[in-house]
XYZ file of C-alpha atoms in Angstrom:
773
model
C -112.955 -19.350 7.012
C -113.697 -19.914 2.749
C -117.395 -20.870 2.775
C -118.282 -23.706 0.588
C -121.674 -22.749 -1.433
C -124.016 -23.383 -3.473
C -126.306 -21.487 -6.187
C -129.036 -23.533 -6.905
C -129.980 -27.867 -6.948
C -131.838 -29.902 -9.434
C -135.662 -29.250 -8.349
C -136.936 -32.458 -10.107
C -135.623 -35.095 -8.051
C -133.096 -37.938 -8.175
C -135.356 -40.443 -10.390
C -137.505 -36.964 -11.587
C -139.699 -38.083 -8.753
C -141.555 -34.028 -9.353
C -142.511 -34.663 -12.906
C -143.914 -38.174 -11.942
C -145.602 -35.982 -9.474
C -146.388 -33.321 -11.226
C -148.065 -35.165 -13.914
C -149.724 -36.947 -11.423
C -151.698 -34.012 -10.327
C -152.666 -32.732 -14.183
C -154.253 -36.221 -14.547
C -156.111 -36.048 -11.638
C -154.690 -39.057 -9.700
C -153.340 -37.056 -6.675
C -155.087 -34.170 -4.872
C -153.027 -30.724 -4.573
C -152.564 -31.557 -0.433
C -150.779 -34.604 -1.700
C -148.530 -32.869 -4.363
C -147.415 -29.985 -2.147
C -146.728 -32.987 1.042
C -144.760 -35.121 -2.053
C -142.615 -32.033 -3.209
C -142.084 -30.858 0.092
C -140.172 -34.218 0.659
C -138.157 -34.052 -2.494
C -137.074 -30.041 -1.654
C -135.771 -31.901 2.331
C -134.391 -34.683 0.983
C -132.455 -32.436 -1.833
C -131.163 -29.573 1.399
C -130.060 -32.466 4.156
C -128.017 -34.167 0.705
C -125.841 -30.807 0.213
C -125.880 -30.309 4.193
C -124.079 -33.798 4.196
C -121.954 -32.928 0.773
C -120.883 -30.306 3.169
C -122.171 -27.499 1.303
C -122.834 -24.122 3.731
C -124.581 -21.987 1.996
C -127.420 -24.053 0.909
C -129.908 -22.416 -1.422
C -133.594 -22.579 -1.338
C -135.861 -20.418 -3.061
C -135.552 -21.682 -6.432
C -137.206 -24.724 -6.212
C -140.339 -24.755 -9.011
C -143.080 -26.566 -9.584
C -142.702 -25.644 -13.606
C -140.456 -22.676 -14.057
C -139.159 -19.941 -11.606
C -139.880 -17.030 -14.093
C -143.177 -18.100 -14.063
C -142.929 -18.244 -10.336
C -141.411 -14.789 -9.611
C -144.446 -13.482 -12.100
C -147.427 -15.316 -9.926
C -145.176 -13.919 -6.538
C -145.479 -10.293 -7.792
C -148.640 -10.686 -9.114
C -147.773 -10.189 -12.814
C -151.163 -12.273 -14.475
C -152.102 -11.525 -17.466
C -155.507 -11.005 -17.680
C -156.586 -14.350 -19.992
C -155.740 -16.274 -16.681
C -157.126 -14.167 -13.965
C -160.652 -15.537 -13.870
C -159.296 -18.776 -12.402
C -159.369 -18.325 -8.908
C -156.798 -21.258 -7.808
C -153.680 -19.920 -7.525
C -151.880 -23.840 -8.922
C -154.481 -24.227 -11.391
C -154.050 -20.237 -12.491
C -150.229 -20.847 -12.332
C -150.181 -24.354 -14.723
C -152.483 -22.796 -16.943
C -149.787 -19.868 -17.731
C -147.251 -22.409 -17.755
C -148.883 -25.356 -20.074
C -152.758 -23.717 -21.206
C -155.873 -24.992 -20.053
C -158.841 -26.189 -21.899
C -161.824 -27.545 -19.995
C -165.481 -27.754 -20.212
C -167.573 -26.055 -18.448
C -169.184 -28.204 -15.373
C -171.472 -28.405 -12.604
C -169.157 -26.816 -10.519
C -166.980 -24.740 -12.387
C -166.996 -22.381 -15.461
C -165.707 -23.292 -19.155
C -161.666 -22.493 -19.588
C -160.034 -21.790 -23.106
C -156.547 -20.018 -22.206
C -153.187 -20.396 -24.508
C -149.613 -20.999 -22.319
C -147.587 -17.738 -22.211
C -144.342 -17.701 -24.383
C -141.528 -20.003 -24.112
C -138.021 -18.883 -24.651
C -134.417 -20.682 -24.042
C -132.944 -19.587 -20.700
C -129.689 -17.463 -22.601
C -127.979 -19.811 -23.858
C -128.687 -23.437 -22.131
C -131.511 -25.726 -23.635
C -133.932 -24.891 -20.660
C -136.963 -23.176 -21.655
C -138.965 -20.428 -19.681
C -142.038 -18.994 -19.327
C -141.778 -15.409 -20.705
C -143.296 -12.144 -18.361
C -146.029 -10.289 -19.580
C -146.196 -6.980 -18.885
C -148.633 -3.896 -19.054
C -147.610 -0.075 -19.011
C -149.789 0.289 -16.368
C -148.537 -2.813 -14.326
C -149.783 -3.779 -11.087
C -147.744 -5.916 -8.519
C -148.853 -7.519 -5.682
C -146.781 -9.504 -3.619
C -148.500 -12.878 -3.008
C -147.365 -16.490 -1.828
C -143.844 -15.449 -1.406
C -142.322 -19.017 -1.628
C -139.129 -17.899 -1.008
C -140.084 -17.087 2.409
C -142.066 -20.359 2.696
C -139.178 -22.670 1.428
C -136.875 -21.036 4.293
C -138.804 -20.932 6.569
C -140.052 -24.965 5.782
C -136.079 -24.987 5.174
C -135.235 -23.444 9.086
C -138.126 -25.979 10.814
C -135.426 -29.537 9.802
C -132.573 -26.812 11.852
C -130.935 -26.532 7.995
C -130.584 -22.469 7.486
C -130.539 -21.717 3.797
C -129.948 -18.561 1.305
C -132.915 -17.729 -0.079
C -132.689 -17.999 -4.226
C -134.790 -14.439 -5.829
C -134.485 -14.504 -9.373
C -133.637 -10.816 -9.963
C -135.725 -7.521 -10.696
C -133.642 -6.394 -13.610
C -133.361 -10.095 -15.086
C -137.628 -10.372 -14.288
C -138.377 -7.221 -16.219
C -135.771 -7.381 -19.132
C -136.299 -10.555 -20.350
C -139.936 -9.896 -19.677
C -142.447 -8.702 -23.121
C -145.062 -5.892 -23.612
C -148.363 -8.511 -23.175
C -150.076 -8.651 -26.991
C -152.890 -5.447 -27.135
C -150.741 -2.919 -25.394
C -148.444 -0.204 -26.124
C -145.102 -0.841 -27.178
C -143.077 0.376 -23.532
C -140.010 -0.705 -22.364
C -140.688 -3.023 -19.725
C -137.956 -2.154 -17.366
C -140.012 1.566 -16.852
C -141.782 -0.881 -14.084
C -138.821 -0.985 -12.096
C -140.004 1.981 -9.233
C -143.477 -0.273 -9.256
C -141.824 -4.175 -9.042
C -138.760 -3.073 -6.563
C -140.955 -1.765 -3.330
C -142.255 -5.204 -3.566
C -138.624 -7.014 -3.945
C -137.601 -5.049 -0.734
C -140.847 -6.459 0.930
C -140.121 -9.999 0.305
C -136.175 -9.744 1.728
C -137.358 -7.837 4.793
C -139.354 -10.910 4.979
C -136.603 -12.518 4.656
C -134.915 -10.632 7.267
C -137.269 -11.104 9.690
C -137.683 -15.148 9.184
C -133.792 -15.209 9.949
C -131.789 -14.892 6.254
C -128.985 -13.387 6.967
C -128.101 -13.997 3.160
C -129.956 -13.750 0.036
C -128.950 -14.220 -3.742
C -130.220 -12.533 -6.081
C -129.466 -14.012 -9.577
C -129.054 -11.356 -12.569
C -127.663 -13.670 -15.122
C -128.590 -10.020 -17.648
C -125.089 -9.303 -15.955
C -123.706 -11.299 -18.575
C -125.082 -9.456 -21.773
C -123.882 -6.535 -23.687
C -126.077 -4.382 -21.774
C -127.933 -0.602 -22.948
C -127.140 2.030 -20.377
C -130.610 1.991 -19.412
C -129.885 -1.167 -18.439
C -126.872 -0.591 -15.862
C -128.551 2.539 -14.856
C -131.408 0.282 -13.747
C -128.795 -2.185 -11.862
C -127.134 0.679 -10.318
C -130.856 2.274 -9.075
C -132.191 -1.182 -7.739
C -129.321 -2.251 -5.736
C -128.199 0.933 -4.220
C -132.212 1.361 -3.046
C -132.222 -2.596 -1.724
C -128.523 -1.360 -0.145
C -130.221 1.541 1.502
C -133.746 -0.109 3.063
C -132.363 -3.823 3.891
C -130.317 -4.689 6.186
C -129.883 -8.980 4.994
C -126.074 -9.154 3.152
C -127.223 -9.498 -0.327
C -124.876 -11.658 -3.195
C -125.711 -10.935 -6.865
C -125.010 -13.821 -9.046
C -124.012 -13.795 -13.246
C -123.225 -17.124 -14.945
C -123.226 -17.870 -18.492
C -120.901 -15.668 -19.265
C -118.252 -13.085 -18.841
C -120.010 -9.711 -16.913
C -116.858 -7.616 -18.311
C -118.015 -3.894 -17.937
C -121.270 -4.473 -16.160
C -120.094 -5.049 -12.983
C -119.151 -1.166 -12.355
C -123.471 -1.254 -12.344
C -123.669 -2.963 -8.992
C -120.180 -3.025 -7.160
C -120.946 -0.913 -4.916
C -124.070 -1.716 -3.505
C -123.633 -5.347 -2.844
C -122.230 -7.164 0.141
C -120.644 -10.315 -2.799
C -120.879 -10.913 -6.454
C -120.547 -14.577 -7.665
C -118.165 -15.072 -11.048
C -118.865 -17.489 -13.750
C -115.463 -18.857 -13.508
C -115.642 -21.724 -16.191
C -117.001 -19.484 -18.206
C -114.754 -16.769 -17.638
C -111.688 -17.506 -15.771
C -109.977 -14.220 -17.285
C -112.705 -12.220 -14.829
C -111.368 -13.106 -11.319
C -108.302 -10.695 -12.329
C -110.235 -8.116 -13.580
C -113.104 -8.016 -10.442
C -110.497 -8.417 -7.904
C -109.358 -5.411 -8.225
C -112.541 -3.497 -8.093
C -114.030 -5.001 -4.354
C -113.996 -2.822 -1.838
C -113.232 -3.913 1.877
C -115.074 -6.184 3.235
C -117.692 -7.207 0.044
C -116.886 -11.162 -0.962
C -116.032 -12.585 -4.432
C -117.682 -15.647 -5.227
C -115.932 -18.290 -7.074
C -117.751 -20.370 -9.500
C -115.060 -23.061 -10.391
C -116.977 -26.244 -10.915
C -118.520 -26.456 -14.094
C -122.646 -26.457 -13.038
C -123.241 -26.989 -16.970
C -121.622 -30.093 -18.170
C -120.953 -33.447 -16.276
C -117.227 -33.883 -16.294
C -115.383 -33.755 -13.416
C -113.426 -30.755 -11.814
C -109.672 -30.156 -12.047
C -109.154 -29.814 -8.293
C -105.871 -28.628 -8.351
C -106.329 -25.634 -11.121
C -109.821 -25.147 -9.724
C -107.491 -24.330 -5.755
C -105.281 -22.604 -7.626
C -107.277 -20.154 -8.726
C -109.071 -20.491 -5.292
C -105.589 -19.463 -4.007
C -105.146 -16.156 -6.234
C -108.313 -14.430 -4.492
C -107.722 -15.514 -1.340
C -104.073 -14.099 -1.027
C -106.005 -10.940 -2.229
C -109.131 -11.113 -0.337
C -108.649 -13.245 2.630
C -110.725 -16.475 4.081
C -113.393 -14.645 4.825
C -114.152 -12.924 1.912
C -114.448 -16.104 -0.844
C -116.981 -18.514 -1.687
C -116.324 -21.172 -3.471
C -119.406 -21.949 -6.186
C -120.044 -24.433 -9.216
C -120.514 -21.609 -12.221
C -124.391 -21.444 -12.308
C -126.929 -23.473 -9.745
C -126.856 -27.130 -10.696
C -130.041 -27.314 -11.841
C -128.790 -27.963 -15.441
C -126.687 -30.919 -14.155
C -128.322 -34.801 -13.732
C -128.637 -35.067 -9.844
C -125.947 -38.319 -9.105
C -123.533 -40.625 -10.605
C -125.434 -42.649 -7.528
C -127.265 -44.165 -10.167
C -125.238 -44.764 -12.753
C -124.324 -48.343 -12.625
C -124.187 -49.575 -16.355
C -121.572 -46.952 -17.279
C -119.541 -48.126 -13.877
C -119.856 -51.664 -14.830
C -119.051 -51.036 -18.437
C -116.312 -47.868 -19.481
C -115.314 -47.445 -15.818
C -112.567 -44.929 -17.207
C -115.533 -42.892 -18.713
C -117.428 -43.101 -15.186
C -114.428 -41.693 -13.379
C -114.901 -38.559 -15.572
C -118.389 -38.149 -14.676
C -119.552 -35.827 -11.722
C -123.205 -34.563 -11.590
C -124.696 -32.339 -9.283
C -124.520 -34.133 -5.841
C -120.772 -34.941 -6.837
C -119.925 -31.005 -7.789
C -121.154 -30.236 -3.943
C -118.342 -32.479 -2.755
C -116.186 -31.012 -5.157
C -117.033 -27.759 -3.990
C -116.431 -28.453 -0.535
C -113.226 -30.068 -1.159
C -111.839 -26.942 -2.695
C -112.944 -25.451 -0.021
C -110.985 -27.506 2.859
C -107.996 -27.166 0.808
C -108.260 -23.531 1.462
C -108.787 -23.651 4.819
C -106.875 -26.405 5.934
C -104.711 -26.781 3.122
C -104.133 -29.643 0.038
C -102.507 -32.249 2.893
C -106.303 -32.487 4.223
C -107.633 -33.339 1.216
C -104.550 -35.297 -0.454
C -106.927 -38.254 -1.460
C -109.500 -36.452 -3.156
C -106.557 -34.680 -5.166
C -104.700 -38.335 -6.347
C -108.084 -39.981 -7.234
C -108.783 -36.570 -8.803
C -105.554 -35.936 -10.676
C -105.156 -40.071 -12.209
C -108.979 -39.332 -13.995
C -107.747 -35.895 -15.575
C -104.738 -37.771 -16.165
C -106.612 -40.658 -17.707
C -109.169 -38.653 -19.676
C -106.004 -36.590 -21.750
C -104.267 -39.624 -22.851
C -107.281 -42.577 -23.242
C -107.747 -43.736 -26.884
C -111.488 -43.469 -26.184
C -111.544 -39.949 -26.989
C -109.380 -39.965 -30.719
C -109.958 -41.093 -33.553
C -107.409 -40.231 -36.414
C -108.866 -41.295 -39.524
C -111.769 -38.825 -38.374
C -109.563 -36.085 -37.631
C -107.743 -36.346 -40.997
C -111.450 -36.709 -42.877
C -112.014 -32.996 -41.352
C -108.596 -31.747 -41.991
C -109.522 -32.207 -45.627
C -112.369 -31.041 -46.203
C -112.878 -29.933 -49.767
C -113.770 -26.357 -49.926
C -116.930 -27.234 -52.655
C -117.909 -29.717 -49.546
C -119.686 -26.344 -48.166
C -122.571 -25.515 -50.251
C -125.385 -26.458 -52.551
C -123.668 -26.493 -55.814
C -127.297 -24.869 -57.500
C -128.815 -21.789 -55.587
C -132.119 -22.125 -54.110
C -133.868 -20.735 -57.960
C -132.698 -23.095 -60.053
C -133.479 -26.287 -56.900
C -136.776 -25.029 -56.452
C -137.773 -25.592 -59.918
C -136.468 -28.944 -60.109
C -138.432 -29.836 -56.508
C -141.536 -28.552 -57.859
C -141.790 -30.248 -61.070
C -140.615 -33.810 -58.635
C -142.481 -33.286 -55.862
C -145.484 -31.343 -57.387
C -147.462 -30.296 -54.276
C -150.696 -28.144 -53.773
C -150.296 -24.724 -52.814
C -149.491 -24.401 -49.185
C -148.749 -27.358 -48.519
C -148.845 -29.756 -44.898
C -146.711 -31.210 -42.966
C -145.892 -32.096 -39.759
C -142.419 -31.327 -38.080
C -141.517 -35.345 -37.372
C -142.774 -36.560 -34.165
C -145.669 -38.219 -33.969
C -146.671 -39.279 -30.224
C -145.058 -41.542 -28.408
C -147.904 -43.922 -26.303
C -147.765 -45.936 -23.768
C -147.283 -49.362 -25.680
C -144.495 -47.454 -27.178
C -142.132 -46.905 -24.299
C -143.510 -50.582 -22.790
C -142.293 -52.183 -26.293
C -139.039 -49.841 -25.904
C -138.517 -50.786 -22.216
C -138.694 -55.009 -22.788
C -136.447 -54.711 -26.145
C -134.043 -52.890 -23.787
C -134.411 -55.302 -21.470
C -134.281 -58.237 -23.709
C -137.668 -59.146 -23.488
C -138.904 -58.485 -26.464
C -136.792 -60.060 -29.333
C -135.165 -57.739 -32.107
C -137.607 -59.498 -34.526
C -140.859 -58.573 -32.617
C -139.666 -54.908 -31.842
C -139.370 -54.476 -35.883
C -142.531 -55.831 -36.139
C -144.193 -53.232 -33.251
C -142.182 -50.726 -35.018
C -143.556 -51.064 -38.734
C -146.945 -51.132 -36.958
C -146.460 -48.452 -35.563
C -145.483 -46.738 -38.806
C -147.806 -47.687 -40.362
C -150.477 -46.221 -37.900
C -148.998 -42.847 -38.309
C -148.589 -43.035 -42.353
C -151.994 -44.139 -42.844
C -153.324 -41.376 -40.304
C -151.689 -39.073 -42.287
C -153.392 -39.751 -45.191
C -157.010 -39.814 -43.681
C -155.618 -36.139 -42.400
C -155.137 -34.933 -45.896
C -150.877 -34.263 -45.413
C -149.117 -33.327 -48.453
C -145.636 -34.166 -46.929
C -145.567 -37.494 -44.742
C -143.216 -38.399 -41.636
C -142.388 -41.702 -40.641
C -143.448 -40.758 -37.066
C -140.733 -41.280 -35.539
C -141.618 -44.404 -33.139
C -138.199 -46.315 -32.536
C -136.920 -43.303 -31.637
C -136.439 -41.996 -27.463
C -135.133 -38.427 -28.632
C -133.609 -36.716 -31.232
C -130.044 -36.421 -29.849
C -129.672 -39.764 -27.967
C -131.396 -41.953 -30.864
C -128.291 -40.727 -33.552
C -126.017 -40.907 -30.769
C -126.696 -44.132 -30.432
C -125.349 -44.288 -33.876
C -123.039 -42.578 -33.784
C -118.976 -43.230 -32.879
C -118.053 -41.299 -30.310
C -120.874 -41.363 -27.445
C -121.850 -42.778 -24.390
C -125.567 -42.711 -22.676
C -127.103 -42.401 -19.158
C -129.082 -44.100 -16.976
C -130.420 -41.049 -14.770
C -128.304 -37.826 -16.575
C -132.024 -36.255 -16.436
C -132.563 -32.619 -16.958
C -134.918 -30.420 -17.025
C -136.050 -28.507 -20.547
C -139.138 -27.178 -19.828
C -142.186 -27.546 -16.951
C -142.336 -31.500 -16.100
C -140.405 -32.216 -19.491
C -136.839 -33.516 -18.907
C -133.936 -35.234 -21.831
C -131.548 -37.490 -20.944
C -128.761 -35.960 -23.279
C -126.046 -38.660 -24.783
C -122.499 -38.193 -22.895
C -120.348 -36.469 -26.105
C -116.199 -37.823 -24.947
C -114.846 -39.063 -28.411
C -114.690 -38.403 -31.338
C -118.000 -38.390 -33.909
C -118.021 -41.057 -36.659
C -121.091 -42.799 -38.220
C -121.399 -46.825 -37.074
C -123.213 -47.427 -39.999
C -126.339 -46.086 -41.993
C -128.797 -44.786 -39.645
C -132.039 -44.155 -40.223
C -132.843 -45.861 -44.644
C -134.500 -49.221 -42.987
C -136.978 -46.811 -41.532
C -138.193 -44.023 -43.973
C -137.225 -46.456 -47.052
C -140.071 -49.105 -45.713
C -142.458 -45.763 -44.329
C -142.075 -44.285 -48.212
C -142.995 -47.819 -49.404
C -146.266 -47.021 -47.462
C -147.496 -44.703 -49.367
C -146.987 -42.686 -53.199
C -147.616 -38.964 -50.973
C -143.641 -37.834 -50.486
C -142.121 -38.843 -47.489
C -139.415 -36.884 -45.211
C -136.561 -38.500 -44.106
C -135.687 -36.761 -40.710
C -132.176 -36.169 -39.016
C -131.079 -33.994 -36.247
C -128.357 -31.406 -37.722
C -124.848 -31.127 -36.099
C -125.234 -28.558 -33.628
C -128.085 -29.469 -32.032
C -126.591 -33.189 -31.437
C -123.314 -31.476 -30.052
C -125.530 -28.647 -27.902
C -127.678 -30.992 -26.571
C -125.222 -33.110 -25.337
C -123.088 -33.330 -22.622
C -120.539 -32.406 -24.643
C -116.959 -33.044 -24.701
C -114.604 -29.878 -23.342
C -110.957 -31.377 -24.710
C -111.623 -30.389 -27.917
C -112.299 -27.239 -30.048
C -116.361 -27.101 -30.791
C -116.142 -26.354 -34.438
C -114.111 -28.946 -35.197
C -116.124 -31.808 -32.814
C -119.613 -29.954 -34.895
C -117.693 -30.906 -38.210
C -117.257 -34.619 -37.398
C -120.666 -34.870 -36.798
C -121.995 -33.296 -39.883
C -119.953 -35.515 -42.204
C -121.293 -38.383 -40.417
C -124.697 -36.400 -40.729
C -123.624 -36.008 -44.510
C -122.872 -39.757 -45.193
C -126.563 -40.458 -44.256
C -128.135 -37.565 -46.016
C -126.480 -38.994 -49.497
C -128.091 -42.371 -48.605
C -131.621 -41.721 -48.477
C -131.084 -39.983 -51.201
C -129.175 -42.902 -53.040
C -132.668 -44.438 -51.603
C -135.167 -42.593 -53.187
C -135.959 -40.268 -50.536
C -137.501 -36.587 -52.381
C -137.384 -34.871 -48.576
C -134.868 -34.778 -45.900
C -135.032 -32.683 -42.789
C -132.039 -32.022 -40.885
C -133.610 -30.056 -37.745
C -131.396 -26.860 -36.098
C -133.077 -25.762 -32.656
C -130.300 -25.286 -30.736
C -128.279 -22.761 -33.775
C -129.673 -19.639 -32.361
C -129.585 -21.129 -28.420
C -126.124 -21.689 -29.158
C -125.081 -18.055 -30.514
C -122.438 -16.344 -27.247
C -124.215 -14.201 -25.319
C -121.757 -11.342 -26.545
C -121.416 -9.535 -30.006
C -118.571 -9.937 -30.417
C -118.542 -14.060 -30.373
C -120.882 -14.561 -32.959
C -118.832 -13.858 -36.204
C -116.595 -17.068 -35.617
C -119.622 -19.022 -34.423
C -122.168 -18.445 -37.187
C -119.337 -19.117 -39.517
C -118.951 -22.624 -38.119
C -122.284 -23.200 -37.036
C -124.192 -22.397 -40.008
C -120.994 -24.742 -42.264
C -121.467 -27.504 -40.023
C -125.217 -27.329 -41.065
C -124.420 -27.143 -45.279
C -121.725 -29.211 -44.598
C -123.948 -31.717 -43.546
C -126.421 -31.260 -46.037
C -124.703 -29.764 -49.253
C -123.911 -33.235 -50.923
C -127.204 -34.350 -52.465
C -128.659 -33.032 -56.096
C -130.934 -30.383 -56.874
C -134.133 -31.941 -56.492
C -133.797 -33.270 -53.143
C -135.440 -30.763 -50.977
C -133.871 -30.001 -48.095
C -135.572 -28.797 -44.562
C -134.780 -27.709 -41.681
C -136.388 -26.816 -38.431
C -135.591 -24.031 -35.487
C -138.262 -23.219 -32.641
C -138.576 -20.966 -29.607
C -135.636 -18.368 -31.123
C -135.308 -14.284 -31.920
C -134.408 -14.769 -35.105
C -134.217 -11.258 -36.137
C -130.192 -10.194 -34.696
C -129.240 -13.401 -36.632
C -131.371 -13.316 -39.642
C -128.322 -13.013 -42.313
C -127.039 -16.557 -41.042
C -130.860 -18.180 -40.895
C -130.922 -17.305 -44.488
C -127.295 -18.841 -45.242
C -128.209 -21.996 -43.480
C -129.103 -22.206 -47.354
C -132.540 -24.753 -46.474
C -135.523 -24.959 -48.932
C -137.485 -25.069 -47.106
C -137.354 -23.325 -43.323
C -140.015 -24.678 -40.403
C -140.286 -22.087 -37.161
C -141.724 -21.716 -33.923
C -144.037 -18.432 -34.289
C -147.225 -19.798 -32.549
C -146.954 -18.272 -29.165
C -144.663 -15.267 -31.171
C -147.507 -12.655 -32.011
C -146.315 -12.883 -35.845
C -143.220 -10.806 -34.793
C -141.078 -13.030 -36.087
C -142.148 -13.097 -39.315
C -141.746 -9.017 -39.001
C -138.120 -9.808 -40.290
C -138.922 -12.275 -43.279
C -141.151 -9.729 -44.624
C -138.782 -7.414 -43.892
C -135.338 -9.055 -44.802
C -137.712 -10.689 -48.080
C -136.746 -14.352 -47.297
C -136.860 -16.511 -50.380
C -136.920 -19.450 -49.823
C -139.683 -21.476 -48.287
C -141.153 -21.502 -44.571
C -143.344 -22.927 -42.638
C -144.176 -20.755 -39.694
C -145.560 -22.874 -36.713
C -149.825 -22.435 -36.771
C -150.487 -23.826 -33.400
C -148.811 -24.706 -30.397
C -147.978 -28.226 -29.465
C -146.108 -28.155 -26.663
C -149.497 -27.274 -24.663
C -153.261 -29.956 -24.702
C -154.923 -26.709 -25.681
C -156.248 -27.868 -28.801
C -156.962 -24.649 -31.166
C -160.296 -24.149 -33.093
C -160.503 -23.622 -36.940
C -161.498 -20.432 -36.654
C -158.462 -19.480 -34.415
C -155.750 -21.377 -37.042
C -157.447 -19.453 -40.064
C -157.363 -16.213 -38.568
C -153.838 -16.986 -37.968
C -152.994 -18.161 -41.082
C -153.955 -14.988 -42.544
C -152.060 -12.860 -40.260
C -148.911 -14.479 -41.975
C -150.003 -13.910 -45.572
C -149.984 -10.652 -44.771
C -145.604 -10.920 -44.368
C -145.086 -14.009 -46.970
C -145.540 -14.793 -50.492
C -148.608 -17.350 -50.512
C -145.774 -19.566 -53.242
C -143.263 -20.038 -50.318
C -145.381 -20.693 -47.459
C -146.227 -24.480 -46.054
C -148.354 -25.298 -43.571
C -147.446 -27.414 -39.851
C -147.615 -27.091 -36.059
C -144.736 -25.509 -34.363
C -143.322 -28.364 -33.389
C -142.812 -32.057 -33.330
C -145.951 -34.232 -31.698
C -144.262 -36.515 -29.246
C -145.180 -35.221 -26.147
C -148.732 -35.109 -26.762
C -151.983 -37.098 -26.844
C -153.414 -39.111 -29.954
C -157.065 -37.384 -29.883
C -155.550 -33.850 -29.524
C -153.277 -34.248 -32.374
C -156.113 -35.797 -34.466
C -158.077 -32.032 -33.406
C -155.586 -30.177 -33.999
C -154.132 -31.640 -37.240
C -157.682 -32.139 -39.104
C -158.552 -28.509 -38.041
C -154.954 -27.018 -39.747
C -155.411 -29.052 -42.772
C -159.031 -27.247 -43.269
C -157.326 -24.164 -42.710
C -155.091 -24.722 -45.689
C -157.690 -26.496 -47.906
C -160.045 -22.882 -47.142
C -157.295 -21.145 -48.060
C -156.257 -22.985 -51.684
C -160.029 -22.350 -52.432
C -160.283 -19.250 -51.921
C -157.808 -18.592 -53.916
C -158.851 -20.615 -57.056
C -161.809 -18.139 -56.738
C -160.196 -14.725 -56.941
C -157.930 -16.199 -59.373
């Protein structure tokens, strides 16, 4: 029989219950026991739901309180030295993920540790915690969560398939700890692999018959040593364990990396949403009795599956292998999908056609089951489901909601000169220096300030109609005034309006554009407990009306200091949305860029001297395989320039990027031709700065001076040292001083303390320069 399977489920809960539990624990509103009891209930409900949807291989062990990779690091004892004095495993776990700053008490010692580095998980908008290793790293197996969760499900009568982050992915994505010699992290495989085998044997002893080992590194361009490590790892696991092993690769093409694992595993999972052509490549390579897991249902987007096409593709596998050697699955873990469309009452009522095109994690489990049933019992057994699905697919293909001829004509006729600014940076900088008259090492922030409870309550009341437009506008203006006055008091040089009217940097603008719609409960995890609710791009995109002019002009009227207009760039607007998949990405991105271009020009006309167009998603959107890079970078960089190139020389264009490795696409970053770029640097040990020195970046740059994703406030001395390190790599006349990201998720006390220290650092180095002049 063809088996209906799943690779992972949204662990945050149906309505973000886990987020609320974890944050209540952090604020000491609930105990550790209450936290564990709460998340156990969520976990149990997810297993039961998948069982009800017809999933036969239900995943366990992938459930986490913060991050699966961090779970893996702690589980194998890869605890950096700075956290080892924290005795509570749970407190230690959260300190690694988000930092911990606590004064000494009668019962506990002082703790002041920063968070570990975060990076984007492949080309998703999820951030994982980067493991840190030392050359003489010692691993120990402790608190094996996969065993604990398997047993918990078993006690409920649910037989699950445990999930592990694979040893090669774990080591390959890690880094050498700061202050240690640089070494190849894969050299640690002989140390950690025996513990993986011990863990798998514990799962065997508990009754597991399959284990899913996630190795998404298989879709990367791998050097020979990584392929050799994969081969050695799975040859050893096969020789020393009896459990059946499914190795899951997802997010892209496995290509010839399949040869590194194909002889030593019982099943291989392929992402056939991203790479349907791989079915024909891998089928002939399988040995007798090996199983192929077909990732047919998109685990990363919210559109319904074309069931007929999926069944047709799966039938090819069944014909070649037989029913017993085929699994049906989502393309990747459903943790990247929202929970269920059951909660989308507004879209269902307002736009039932659009609602009929949507499928979240719960519905995707049903789609997997339908495909499996059709293969086992014939299409006739699911004919009603197939008929309804075919009608929805045709509706989406032909709907006038998805097409705007005016927008498409404008994209087709973009003039050549619209793609770049008319003057080179050196000429523009001269005009900007004259206009802005900024000091050496100018200080600024990335844009947002704390989204307080008062702001959230006012926004909710306004959305419910309990607060009038006039009263809401008065409230927002008052909040902007507080932010402007605060920045002046602290001593910042280039100000922002604080974004109190914005719930999210993408969703806010989506409301002001044609072609977007919005969910009630389309939450997905971005990092830790932070969830985002991406808008849905379902049609052609254009600007409804000016989007930010009133707020930014008002904020500028409150100060004589320069004010930045704040926009989200076209690539990020696209990548951080649930994006339509029925037109080419470059065409959609150009549509968004033209809408933003209109706004940028209007901001300049309104007298705003600095305009920031953030593009944190450019690097994460980079295709997995290098062979695909050039075409992507051409249109993504071009779209940014299209959005910003309509202004005069004296208007200063800023952009921001966070948590990205720039080294391999540095030339593309430079090609953005932003006047000022701000980047995440605070947790990257200055490694990002070396490339800016080596390549002799000529435009202005603001490396993040401190990490805003942690509640910890770095001291003045710590910031001063870090800024001194920046001066080793970057010309002082090009250097800005700023946090590494927006401040919306932080509280006001920590924001004030950190910015006071940051401004003091800028003043110190200005005075030092003046003294030495």
